[in-house]
Coordinates of N, CA and C in Angstrom, one line a residue:
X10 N -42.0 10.6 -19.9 CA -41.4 11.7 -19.2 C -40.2 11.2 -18.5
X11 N -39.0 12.4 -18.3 CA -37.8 11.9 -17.5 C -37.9 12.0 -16.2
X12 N -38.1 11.2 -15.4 CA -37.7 11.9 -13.6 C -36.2 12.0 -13.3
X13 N -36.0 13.0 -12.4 CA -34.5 12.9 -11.8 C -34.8 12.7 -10.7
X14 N -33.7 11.8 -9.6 CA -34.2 11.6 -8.3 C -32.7 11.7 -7.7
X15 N -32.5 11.9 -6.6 CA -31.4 11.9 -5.8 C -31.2 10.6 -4.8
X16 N -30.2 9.8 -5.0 CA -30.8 8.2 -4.6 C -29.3 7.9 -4.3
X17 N -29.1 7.3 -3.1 CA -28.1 6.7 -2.2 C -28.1 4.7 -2.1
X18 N -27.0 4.2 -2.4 CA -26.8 2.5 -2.7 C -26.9 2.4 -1.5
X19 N -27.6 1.6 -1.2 CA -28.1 0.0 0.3 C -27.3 -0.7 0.4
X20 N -26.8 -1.1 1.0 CA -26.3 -2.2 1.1 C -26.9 -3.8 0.2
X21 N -25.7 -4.4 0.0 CA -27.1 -6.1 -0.8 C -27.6 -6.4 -0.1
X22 N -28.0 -6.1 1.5 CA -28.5 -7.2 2.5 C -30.5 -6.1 2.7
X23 N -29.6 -5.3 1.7 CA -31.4 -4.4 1.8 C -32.0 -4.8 0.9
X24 N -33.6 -5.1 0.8 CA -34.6 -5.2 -0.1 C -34.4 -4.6 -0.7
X25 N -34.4 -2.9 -0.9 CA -34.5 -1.7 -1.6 C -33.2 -1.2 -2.0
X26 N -32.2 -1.3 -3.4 CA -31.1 -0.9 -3.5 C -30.8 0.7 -3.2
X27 N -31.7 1.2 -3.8 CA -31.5 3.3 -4.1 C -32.4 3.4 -3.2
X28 N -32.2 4.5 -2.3 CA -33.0 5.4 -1.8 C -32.9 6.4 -1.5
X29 N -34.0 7.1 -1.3 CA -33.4 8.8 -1.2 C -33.3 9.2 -0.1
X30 N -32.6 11.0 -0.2 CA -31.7 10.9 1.2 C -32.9 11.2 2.7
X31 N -34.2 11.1 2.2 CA -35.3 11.0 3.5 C -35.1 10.0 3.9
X32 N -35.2 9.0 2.7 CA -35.6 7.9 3.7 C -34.0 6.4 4.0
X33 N -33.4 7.2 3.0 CA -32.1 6.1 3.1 C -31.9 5.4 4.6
X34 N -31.0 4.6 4.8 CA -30.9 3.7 6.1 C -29.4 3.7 6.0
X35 N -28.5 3.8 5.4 CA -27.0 3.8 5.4 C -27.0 5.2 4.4
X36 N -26.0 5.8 5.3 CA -25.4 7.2 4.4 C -24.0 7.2 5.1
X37 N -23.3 8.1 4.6 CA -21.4 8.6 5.5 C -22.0 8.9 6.9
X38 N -21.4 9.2 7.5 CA -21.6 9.8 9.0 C -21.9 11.6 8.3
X39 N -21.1 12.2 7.7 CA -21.2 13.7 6.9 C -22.9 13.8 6.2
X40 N -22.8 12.7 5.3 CA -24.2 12.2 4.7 C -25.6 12.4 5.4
X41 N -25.2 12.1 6.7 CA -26.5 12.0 7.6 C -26.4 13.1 8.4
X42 N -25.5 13.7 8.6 CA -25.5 14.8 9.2 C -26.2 15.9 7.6
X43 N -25.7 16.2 6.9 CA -26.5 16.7 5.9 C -27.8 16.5 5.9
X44 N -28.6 15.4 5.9 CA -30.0 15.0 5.8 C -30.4 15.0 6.6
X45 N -30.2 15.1 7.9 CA -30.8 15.6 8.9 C -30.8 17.0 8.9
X46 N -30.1 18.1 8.6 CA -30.6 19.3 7.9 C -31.3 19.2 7.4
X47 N -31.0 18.7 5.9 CA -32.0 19.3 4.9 C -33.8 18.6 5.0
X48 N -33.7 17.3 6.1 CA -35.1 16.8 6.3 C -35.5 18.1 7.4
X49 N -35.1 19.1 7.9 CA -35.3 19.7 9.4 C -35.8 21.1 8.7
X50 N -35.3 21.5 7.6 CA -35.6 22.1 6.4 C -36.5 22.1 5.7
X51 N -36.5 21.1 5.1 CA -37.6 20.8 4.3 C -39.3 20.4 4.8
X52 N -39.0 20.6 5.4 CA -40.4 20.2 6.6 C -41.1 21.3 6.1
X53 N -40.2 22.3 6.6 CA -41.0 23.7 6.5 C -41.1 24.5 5.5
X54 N -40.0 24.2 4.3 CA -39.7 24.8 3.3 C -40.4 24.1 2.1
X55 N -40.7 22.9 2.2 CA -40.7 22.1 1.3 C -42.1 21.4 1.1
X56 N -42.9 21.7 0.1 CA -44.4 20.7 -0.3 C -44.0 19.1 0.2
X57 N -44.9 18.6 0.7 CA -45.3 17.0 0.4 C -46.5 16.8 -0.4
X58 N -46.1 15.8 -1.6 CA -47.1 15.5 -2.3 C -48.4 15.7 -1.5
X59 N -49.4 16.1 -2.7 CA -50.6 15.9 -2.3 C -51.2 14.7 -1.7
X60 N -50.7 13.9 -2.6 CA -51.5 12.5 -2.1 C -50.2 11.3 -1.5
X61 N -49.9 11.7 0.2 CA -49.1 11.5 0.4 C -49.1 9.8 1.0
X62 N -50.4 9.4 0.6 CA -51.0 7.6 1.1 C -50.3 7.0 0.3
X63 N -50.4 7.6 -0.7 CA -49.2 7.0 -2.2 C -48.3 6.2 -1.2
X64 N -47.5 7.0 -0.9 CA -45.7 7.3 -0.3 C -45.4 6.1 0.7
X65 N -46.8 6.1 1.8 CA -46.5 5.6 2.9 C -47.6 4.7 2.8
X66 N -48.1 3.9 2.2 CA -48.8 2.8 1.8 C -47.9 2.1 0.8
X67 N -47.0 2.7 0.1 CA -46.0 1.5 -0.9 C -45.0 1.1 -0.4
X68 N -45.5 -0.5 -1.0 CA -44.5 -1.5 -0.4 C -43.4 -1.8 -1.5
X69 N -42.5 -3.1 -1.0 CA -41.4 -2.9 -2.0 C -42.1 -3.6 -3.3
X70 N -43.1 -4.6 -3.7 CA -43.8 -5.0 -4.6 C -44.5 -3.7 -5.2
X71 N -45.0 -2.9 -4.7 CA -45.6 -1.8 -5.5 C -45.4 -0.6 -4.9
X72 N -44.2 0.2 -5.3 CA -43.6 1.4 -4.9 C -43.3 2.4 -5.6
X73 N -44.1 4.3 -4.8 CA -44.2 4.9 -5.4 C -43.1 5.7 -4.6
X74 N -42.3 6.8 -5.6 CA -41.0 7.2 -5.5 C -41.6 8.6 -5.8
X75 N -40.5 9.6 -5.2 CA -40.8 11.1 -5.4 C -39.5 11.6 -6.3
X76 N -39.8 12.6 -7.6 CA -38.6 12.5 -8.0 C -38.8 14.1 -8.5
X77 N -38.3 14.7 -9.7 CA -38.3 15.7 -10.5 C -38.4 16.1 -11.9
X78 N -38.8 16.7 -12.6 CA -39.0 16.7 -13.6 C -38.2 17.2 -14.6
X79 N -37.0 18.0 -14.0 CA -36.0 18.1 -15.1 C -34.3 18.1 -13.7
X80 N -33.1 18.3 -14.2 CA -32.1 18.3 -13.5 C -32.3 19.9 -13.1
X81 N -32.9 20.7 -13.1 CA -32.9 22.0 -13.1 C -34.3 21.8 -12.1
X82 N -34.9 21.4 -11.6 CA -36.0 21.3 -10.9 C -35.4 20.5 -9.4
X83 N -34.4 19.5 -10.1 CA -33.8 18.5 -8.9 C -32.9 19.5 -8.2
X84 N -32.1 20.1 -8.6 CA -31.3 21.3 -8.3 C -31.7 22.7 -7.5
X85 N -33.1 22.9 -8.1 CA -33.3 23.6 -7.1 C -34.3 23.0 -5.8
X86 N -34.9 21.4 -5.7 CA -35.8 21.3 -4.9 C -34.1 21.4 -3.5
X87 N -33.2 20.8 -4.3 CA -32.4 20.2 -3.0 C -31.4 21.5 -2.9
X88 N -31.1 22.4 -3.8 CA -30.2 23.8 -3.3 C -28.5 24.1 -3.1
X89 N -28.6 23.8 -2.1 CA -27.3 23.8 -1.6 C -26.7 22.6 -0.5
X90 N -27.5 21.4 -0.7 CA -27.6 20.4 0.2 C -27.5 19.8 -1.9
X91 N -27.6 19.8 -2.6 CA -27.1 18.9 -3.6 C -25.5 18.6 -3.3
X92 N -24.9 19.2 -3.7 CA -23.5 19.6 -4.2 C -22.9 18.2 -3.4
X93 N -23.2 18.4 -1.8 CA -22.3 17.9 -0.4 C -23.5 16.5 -0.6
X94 N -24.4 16.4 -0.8 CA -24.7 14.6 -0.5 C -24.1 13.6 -2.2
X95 N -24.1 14.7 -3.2 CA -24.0 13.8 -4.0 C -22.0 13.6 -3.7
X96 N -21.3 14.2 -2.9 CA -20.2 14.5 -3.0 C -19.7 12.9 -1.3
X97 N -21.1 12.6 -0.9 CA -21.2 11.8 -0.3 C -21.6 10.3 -0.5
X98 N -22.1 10.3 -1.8 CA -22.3 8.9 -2.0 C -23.7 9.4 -3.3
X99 N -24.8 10.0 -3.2 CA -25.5 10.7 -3.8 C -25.5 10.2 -5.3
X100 N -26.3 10.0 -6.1 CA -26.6 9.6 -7.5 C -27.7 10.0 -7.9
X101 N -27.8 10.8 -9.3 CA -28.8 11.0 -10.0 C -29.4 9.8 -10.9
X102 N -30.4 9.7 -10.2 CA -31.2 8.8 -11.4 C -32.1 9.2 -12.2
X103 N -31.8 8.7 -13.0 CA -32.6 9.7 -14.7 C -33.4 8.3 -14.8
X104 N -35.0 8.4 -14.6 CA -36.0 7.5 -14.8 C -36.7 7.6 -16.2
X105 N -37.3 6.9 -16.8 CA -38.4 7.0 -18.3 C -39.4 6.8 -17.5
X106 N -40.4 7.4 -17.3 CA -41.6 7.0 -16.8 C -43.1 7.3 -17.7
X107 N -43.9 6.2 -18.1 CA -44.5 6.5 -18.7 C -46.1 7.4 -18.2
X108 N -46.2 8.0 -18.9 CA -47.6 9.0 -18.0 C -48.4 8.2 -17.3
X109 N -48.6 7.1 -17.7 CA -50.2 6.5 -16.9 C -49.2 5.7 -15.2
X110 N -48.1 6.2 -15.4 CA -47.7 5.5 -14.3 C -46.9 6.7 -13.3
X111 N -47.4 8.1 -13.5 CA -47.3 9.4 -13.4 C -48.7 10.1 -12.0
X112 N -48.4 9.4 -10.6 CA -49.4 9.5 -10.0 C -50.2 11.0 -9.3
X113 N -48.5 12.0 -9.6 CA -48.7 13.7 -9.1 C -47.7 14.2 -9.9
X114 N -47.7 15.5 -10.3 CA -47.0 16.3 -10.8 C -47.1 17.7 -10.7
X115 N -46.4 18.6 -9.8 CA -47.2 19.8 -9.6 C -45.5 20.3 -8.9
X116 N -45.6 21.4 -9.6 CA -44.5 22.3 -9.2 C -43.1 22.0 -9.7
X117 N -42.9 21.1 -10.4 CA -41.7 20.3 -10.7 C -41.6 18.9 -10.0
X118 N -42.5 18.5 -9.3 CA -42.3 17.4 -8.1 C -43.5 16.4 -8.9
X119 N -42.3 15.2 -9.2 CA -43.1 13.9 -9.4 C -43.3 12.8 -8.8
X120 N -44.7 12.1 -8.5 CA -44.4 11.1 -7.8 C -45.0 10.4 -8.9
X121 N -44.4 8.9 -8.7 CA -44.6 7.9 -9.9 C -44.5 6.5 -9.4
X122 N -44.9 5.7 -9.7 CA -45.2 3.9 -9.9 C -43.7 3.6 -10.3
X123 N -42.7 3.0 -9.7 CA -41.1 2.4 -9.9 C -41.3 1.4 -10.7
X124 N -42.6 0.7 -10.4 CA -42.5 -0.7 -11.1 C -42.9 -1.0 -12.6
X125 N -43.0 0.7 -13.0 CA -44.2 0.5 -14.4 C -42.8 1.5 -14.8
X126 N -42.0 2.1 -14.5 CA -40.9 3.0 -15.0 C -39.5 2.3 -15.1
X127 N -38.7 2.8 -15.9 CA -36.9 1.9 -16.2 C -36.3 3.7 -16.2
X128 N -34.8 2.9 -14.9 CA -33.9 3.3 -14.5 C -32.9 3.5 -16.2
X129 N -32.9 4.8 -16.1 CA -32.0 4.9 -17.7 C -30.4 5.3 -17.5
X130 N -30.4 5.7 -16.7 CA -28.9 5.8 -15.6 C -28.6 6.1 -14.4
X131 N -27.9 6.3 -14.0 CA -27.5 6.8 -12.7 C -25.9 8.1 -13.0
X132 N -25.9 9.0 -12.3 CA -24.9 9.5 -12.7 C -24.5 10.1 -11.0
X133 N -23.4 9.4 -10.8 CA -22.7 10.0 -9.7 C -21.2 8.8 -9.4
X134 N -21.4 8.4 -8.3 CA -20.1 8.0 -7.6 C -20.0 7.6 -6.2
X135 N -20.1 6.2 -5.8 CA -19.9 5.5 -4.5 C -19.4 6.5 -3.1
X136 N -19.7 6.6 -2.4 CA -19.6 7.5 -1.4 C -18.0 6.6 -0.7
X137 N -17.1 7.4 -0.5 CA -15.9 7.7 -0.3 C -15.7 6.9 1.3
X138 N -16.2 7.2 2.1 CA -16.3 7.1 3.5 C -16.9 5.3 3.9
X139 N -16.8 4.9 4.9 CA -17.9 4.4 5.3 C -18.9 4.4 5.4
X140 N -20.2 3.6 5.2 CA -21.5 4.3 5.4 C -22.2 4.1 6.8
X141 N -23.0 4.4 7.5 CA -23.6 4.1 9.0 C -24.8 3.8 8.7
X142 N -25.3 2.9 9.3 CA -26.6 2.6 9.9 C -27.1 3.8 10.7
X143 N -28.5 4.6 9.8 CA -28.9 5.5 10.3 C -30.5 5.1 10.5
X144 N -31.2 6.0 10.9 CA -32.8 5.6 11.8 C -32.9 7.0 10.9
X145 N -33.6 6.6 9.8 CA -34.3 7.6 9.0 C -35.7 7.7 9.5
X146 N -36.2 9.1 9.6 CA -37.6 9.7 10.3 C -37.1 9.7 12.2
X147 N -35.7 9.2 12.6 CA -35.4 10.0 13.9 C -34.1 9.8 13.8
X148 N -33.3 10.9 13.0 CA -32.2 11.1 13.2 C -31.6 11.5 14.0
X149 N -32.0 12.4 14.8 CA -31.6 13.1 16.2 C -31.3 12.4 16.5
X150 N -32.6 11.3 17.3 CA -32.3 10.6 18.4 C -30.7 9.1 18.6
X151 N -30.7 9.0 17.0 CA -30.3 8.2 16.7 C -28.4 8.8 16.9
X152 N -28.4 10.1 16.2 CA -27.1 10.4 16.2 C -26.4 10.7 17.8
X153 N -27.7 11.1 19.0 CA -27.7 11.5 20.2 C -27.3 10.4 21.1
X154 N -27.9 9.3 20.7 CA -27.7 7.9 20.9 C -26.7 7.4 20.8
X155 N -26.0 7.2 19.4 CA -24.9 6.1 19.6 C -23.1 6.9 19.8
X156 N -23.3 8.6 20.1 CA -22.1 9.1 20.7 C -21.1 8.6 19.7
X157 N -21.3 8.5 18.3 CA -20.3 8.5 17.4 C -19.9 7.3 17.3
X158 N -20.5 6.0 17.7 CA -19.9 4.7 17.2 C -21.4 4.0 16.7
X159 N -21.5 3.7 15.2 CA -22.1 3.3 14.3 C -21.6 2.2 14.0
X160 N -22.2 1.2 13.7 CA -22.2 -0.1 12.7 C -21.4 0.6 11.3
X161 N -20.9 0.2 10.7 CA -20.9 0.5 9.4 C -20.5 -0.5 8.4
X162 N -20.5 -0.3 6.5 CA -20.1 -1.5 6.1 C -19.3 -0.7 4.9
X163 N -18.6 -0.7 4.4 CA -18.0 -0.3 3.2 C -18.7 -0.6 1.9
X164 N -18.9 1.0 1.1 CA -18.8 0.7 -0.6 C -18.0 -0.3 -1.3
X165 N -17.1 -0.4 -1.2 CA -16.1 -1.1 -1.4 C -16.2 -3.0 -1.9
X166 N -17.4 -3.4 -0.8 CA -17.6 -4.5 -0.3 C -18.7 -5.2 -1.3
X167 N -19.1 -3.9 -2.1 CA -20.1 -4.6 -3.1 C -19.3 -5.0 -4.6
X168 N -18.2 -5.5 -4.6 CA -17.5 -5.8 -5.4 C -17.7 -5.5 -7.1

């Protein structure tokens, strides 16, 4: 099966290279202002997997990822919050994932095993901006906090 996933570059100094825009930790300053919508959004609008121990019991050795089942599924989970994150740094990842490594599927929403699946591309483009060190799961506090002066590192820098 294909997954699509919406996935943002780490910095090299992160364990985890891609992540998505819930849980990313560097995004644009725009970027994160977007995902703090659409996470404020999605709360209420949006399913969490059933079996959400998966999610928050995987480590970087054995990690399960939430993705979609067709680009037409990715499109509509994320709306009108696609367009402006992928326009921020944002990449489609087109995964192969084999079924037995296929842990939920329901509604178009897949969560699956990273380590039993291969990345078959990525389709997008390095975010333009700066990126910031963001406090993903308390964005408020974090953007309330540092009054507009962020750490940052440049795309650029990953040569």
């Amino acid at each position: 099966m294909r997954v699509f996933r919406l996935e943002f570059l780490q910095p090299p100094s992160m364990r985890t290279r891609w992540l998505g825009p819930y849980s990313a930790k560097w995004l644009t300053a725009e970027g994160e202002e977007l995902a703090t919508y659409l996470e404020a959004e999605h709360i209420r609008t949006r399913p969490h997997p059933v079996n959400t121990t998966l999610l928050v019991a995987s480590t970087f050795e054995n990690r399960y990822l939430c993705g979609c089942d067709s680009r037409t599924a990715l499109s509509d989970w994320f709306g009108k919050y696609l367009g402006p994150l992928r326009d921020q740094g944002g990449q489609v990842g087109v995964y192969e994932v084999p079924d037995l490594a296929v842990a939920e599927h329901l509604n178009g929403q897949v969560v699956f095993h990273q380590g039993s699946s291969r990345i078959i591309e990525r389709d997008g483009h390095p975010a333009a901006a700066p990126l910031v060190l963001t406090s993903a799961g308390s964005r408020r506090a974090k953007i309330a906090a540092a009054a507009g002066k962020y750490d940052h590192w440049s795309p650029a820098s990953l040569g």
